[in-house]
mmCIF file of C-alpha atoms in Angstrom:
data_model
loop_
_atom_site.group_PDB
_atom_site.id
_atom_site.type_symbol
_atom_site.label_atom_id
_atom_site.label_comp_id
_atom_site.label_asym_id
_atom_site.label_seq_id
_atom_site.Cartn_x
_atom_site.Cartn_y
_atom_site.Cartn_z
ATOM 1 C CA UNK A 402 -103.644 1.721 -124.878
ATOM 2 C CA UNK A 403 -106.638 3.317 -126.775
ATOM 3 C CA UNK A 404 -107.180 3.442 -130.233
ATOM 4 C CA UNK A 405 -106.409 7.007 -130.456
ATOM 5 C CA UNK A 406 -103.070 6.120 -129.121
ATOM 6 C CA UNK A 407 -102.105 3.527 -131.659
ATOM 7 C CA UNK A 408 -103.449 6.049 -134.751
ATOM 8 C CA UNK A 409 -100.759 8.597 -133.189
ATOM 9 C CA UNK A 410 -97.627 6.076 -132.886
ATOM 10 C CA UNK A 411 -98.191 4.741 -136.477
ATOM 11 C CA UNK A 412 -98.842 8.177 -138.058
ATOM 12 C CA UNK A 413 -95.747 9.092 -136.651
ATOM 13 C CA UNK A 414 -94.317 6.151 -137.462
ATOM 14 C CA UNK A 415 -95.429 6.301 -141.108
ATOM 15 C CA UNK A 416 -94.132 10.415 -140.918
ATOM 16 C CA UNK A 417 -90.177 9.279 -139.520
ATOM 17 C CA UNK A 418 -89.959 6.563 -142.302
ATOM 18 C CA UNK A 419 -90.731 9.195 -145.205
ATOM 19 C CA UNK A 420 -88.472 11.695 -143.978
ATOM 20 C CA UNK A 421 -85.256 9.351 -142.953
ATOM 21 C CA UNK A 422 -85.948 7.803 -146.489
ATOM 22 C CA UNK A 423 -86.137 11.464 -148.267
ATOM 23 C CA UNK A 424 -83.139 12.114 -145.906
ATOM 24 C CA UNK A 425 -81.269 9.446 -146.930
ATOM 25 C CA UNK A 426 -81.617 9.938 -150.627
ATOM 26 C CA UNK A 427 -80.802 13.571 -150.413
ATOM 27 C CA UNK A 428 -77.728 12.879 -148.742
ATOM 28 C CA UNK A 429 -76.037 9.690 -150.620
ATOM 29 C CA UNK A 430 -77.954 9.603 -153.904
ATOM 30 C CA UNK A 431 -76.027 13.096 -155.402
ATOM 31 C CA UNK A 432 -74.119 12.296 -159.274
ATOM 32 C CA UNK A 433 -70.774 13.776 -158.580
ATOM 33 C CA UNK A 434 -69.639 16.729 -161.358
ATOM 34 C CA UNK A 435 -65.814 15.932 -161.051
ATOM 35 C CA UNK A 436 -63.742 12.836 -160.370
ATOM 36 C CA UNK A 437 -60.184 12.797 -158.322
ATOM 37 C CA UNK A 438 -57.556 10.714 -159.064
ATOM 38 C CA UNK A 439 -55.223 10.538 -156.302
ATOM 39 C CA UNK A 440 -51.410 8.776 -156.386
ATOM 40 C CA UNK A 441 -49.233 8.805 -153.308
ATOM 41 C CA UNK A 442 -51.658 10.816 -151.065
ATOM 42 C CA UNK A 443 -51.012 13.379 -153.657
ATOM 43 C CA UNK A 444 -53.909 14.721 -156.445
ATOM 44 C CA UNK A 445 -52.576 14.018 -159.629
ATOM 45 C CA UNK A 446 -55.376 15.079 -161.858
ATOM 46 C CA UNK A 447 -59.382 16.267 -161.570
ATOM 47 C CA UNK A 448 -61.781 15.868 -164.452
ATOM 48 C CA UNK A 449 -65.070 16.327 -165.159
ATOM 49 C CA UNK A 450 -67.439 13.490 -164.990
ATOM 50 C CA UNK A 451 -69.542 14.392 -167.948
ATOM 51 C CA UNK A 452 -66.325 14.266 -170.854
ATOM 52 C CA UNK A 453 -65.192 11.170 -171.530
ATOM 53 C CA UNK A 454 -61.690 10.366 -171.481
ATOM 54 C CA UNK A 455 -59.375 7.525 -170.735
ATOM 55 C CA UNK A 456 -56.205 8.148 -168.031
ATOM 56 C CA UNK A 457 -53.179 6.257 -168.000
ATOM 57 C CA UNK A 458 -51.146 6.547 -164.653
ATOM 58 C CA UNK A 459 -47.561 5.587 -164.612
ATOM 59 C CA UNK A 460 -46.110 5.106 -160.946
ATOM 60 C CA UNK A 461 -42.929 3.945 -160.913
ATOM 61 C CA UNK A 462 -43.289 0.165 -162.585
ATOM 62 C CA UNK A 463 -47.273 -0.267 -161.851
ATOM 63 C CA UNK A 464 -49.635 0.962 -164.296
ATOM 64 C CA UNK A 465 -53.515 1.965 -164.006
ATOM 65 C CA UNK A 466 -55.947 2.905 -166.448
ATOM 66 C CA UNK A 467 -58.619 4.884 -165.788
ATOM 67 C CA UNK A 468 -61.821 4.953 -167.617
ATOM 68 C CA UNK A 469 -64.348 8.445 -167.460
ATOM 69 C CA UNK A 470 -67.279 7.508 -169.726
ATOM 70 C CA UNK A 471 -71.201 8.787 -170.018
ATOM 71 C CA UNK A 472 -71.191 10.386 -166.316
ATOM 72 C CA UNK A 473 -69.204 6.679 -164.584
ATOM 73 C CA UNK A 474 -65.794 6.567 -164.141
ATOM 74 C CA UNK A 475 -64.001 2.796 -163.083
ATOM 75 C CA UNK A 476 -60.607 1.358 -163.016
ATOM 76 C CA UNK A 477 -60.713 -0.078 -166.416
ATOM 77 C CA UNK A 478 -57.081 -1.910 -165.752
ATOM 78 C CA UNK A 479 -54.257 -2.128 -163.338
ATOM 79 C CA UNK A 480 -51.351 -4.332 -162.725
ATOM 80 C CA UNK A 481 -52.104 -5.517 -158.965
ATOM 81 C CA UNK A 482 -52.062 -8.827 -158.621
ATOM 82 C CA UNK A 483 -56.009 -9.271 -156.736
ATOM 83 C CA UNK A 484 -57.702 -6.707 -159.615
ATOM 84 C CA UNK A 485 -60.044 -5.140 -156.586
ATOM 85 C CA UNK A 486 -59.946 -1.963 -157.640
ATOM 86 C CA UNK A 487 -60.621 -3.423 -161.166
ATOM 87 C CA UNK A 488 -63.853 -5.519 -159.942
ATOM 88 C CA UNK A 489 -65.274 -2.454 -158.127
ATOM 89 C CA UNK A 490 -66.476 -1.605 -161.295
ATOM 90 C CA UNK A 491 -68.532 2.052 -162.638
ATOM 91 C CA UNK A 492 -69.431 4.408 -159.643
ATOM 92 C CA UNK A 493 -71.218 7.665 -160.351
ATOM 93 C CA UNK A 494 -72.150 9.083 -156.474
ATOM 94 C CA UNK A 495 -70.175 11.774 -154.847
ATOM 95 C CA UNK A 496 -68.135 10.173 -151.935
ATOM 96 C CA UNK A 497 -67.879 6.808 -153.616
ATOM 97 C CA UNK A 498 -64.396 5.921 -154.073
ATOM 98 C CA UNK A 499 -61.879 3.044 -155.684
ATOM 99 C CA UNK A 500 -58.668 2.358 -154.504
ATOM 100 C CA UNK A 501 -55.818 0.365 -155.876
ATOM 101 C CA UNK A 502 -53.988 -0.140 -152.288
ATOM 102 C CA UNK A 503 -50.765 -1.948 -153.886
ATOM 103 C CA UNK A 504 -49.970 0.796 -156.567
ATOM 104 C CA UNK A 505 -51.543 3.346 -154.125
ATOM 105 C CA UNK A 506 -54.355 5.116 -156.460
ATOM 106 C CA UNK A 507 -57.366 6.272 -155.496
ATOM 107 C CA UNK A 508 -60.022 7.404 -157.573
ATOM 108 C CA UNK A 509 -62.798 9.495 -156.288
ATOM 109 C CA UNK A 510 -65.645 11.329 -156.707
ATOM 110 C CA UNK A 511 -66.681 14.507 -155.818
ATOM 111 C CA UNK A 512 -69.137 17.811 -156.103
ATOM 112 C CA UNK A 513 -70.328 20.818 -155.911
ATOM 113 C CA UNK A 514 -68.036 23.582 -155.460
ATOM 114 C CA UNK A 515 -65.340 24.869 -153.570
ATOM 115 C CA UNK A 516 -66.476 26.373 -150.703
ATOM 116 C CA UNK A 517 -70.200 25.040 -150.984
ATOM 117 C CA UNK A 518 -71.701 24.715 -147.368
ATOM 118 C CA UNK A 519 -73.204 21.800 -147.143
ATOM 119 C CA UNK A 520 -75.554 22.554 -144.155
ATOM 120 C CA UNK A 521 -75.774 25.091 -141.435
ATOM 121 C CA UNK A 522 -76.433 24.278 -137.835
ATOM 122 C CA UNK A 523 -77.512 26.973 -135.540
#
């Protein structure tokens, strides 16, 4: 292999890195505008991410609290009995999610708008 050869493989080497990592930030590094709170596989209620406001969800005997504050949302408290969805803590990124499996609550969050084509593949 000639030296010629090795410039070429690590200048594209050094070319896929920056783009995967540019790729990779575009895709999973987006601050969602709205947050989903889902109970029984059914929405319940969708706020925005930038008001800050505390949800209290009663379903049937279990309670969850739901915390929206400076752009974060989390699970502030819940009755389950192993807190997971509780210890997930503040998440910010569109597509992050926390669910509360025993009292069957998820809380998401999502972007954009309705509609919005994410890419186009011809």
């Amino acid at each position: 292999m000639k030296i010629g050869d090795k410039i070429l493989i690590g200048v594209l080497l050094v070319i896929s890195l920056i783009s995967g990592y540019f790729t990779y930030y575009k895709a999973f590094n987006k601050t969602g505008t709205n947050v989903v709170i889902e109970v029984n596989g059914f929405k319940y209620q969708e706020l925005p991410l930038n008001v800050d406001k505390t949800v209290t969800i009663h379903n049937g005997k279990h309670i969850n609290v739901v915390e929206i504050k400076n752009g974060k949302v989390r699970m502030k408290e819940s009755d389950c009995p192993d807190q997971i969805c509780v210890k997930t803590g503040w998440i910010e990124k569109e597509g992050q999610q926390i669910v509360c499996l025993p009292n069957r609550v998820v809380v998401r969050v999502a972007g954009g708008k309705k509609g919005e084509v994410d890419d186009v593949v011809y």
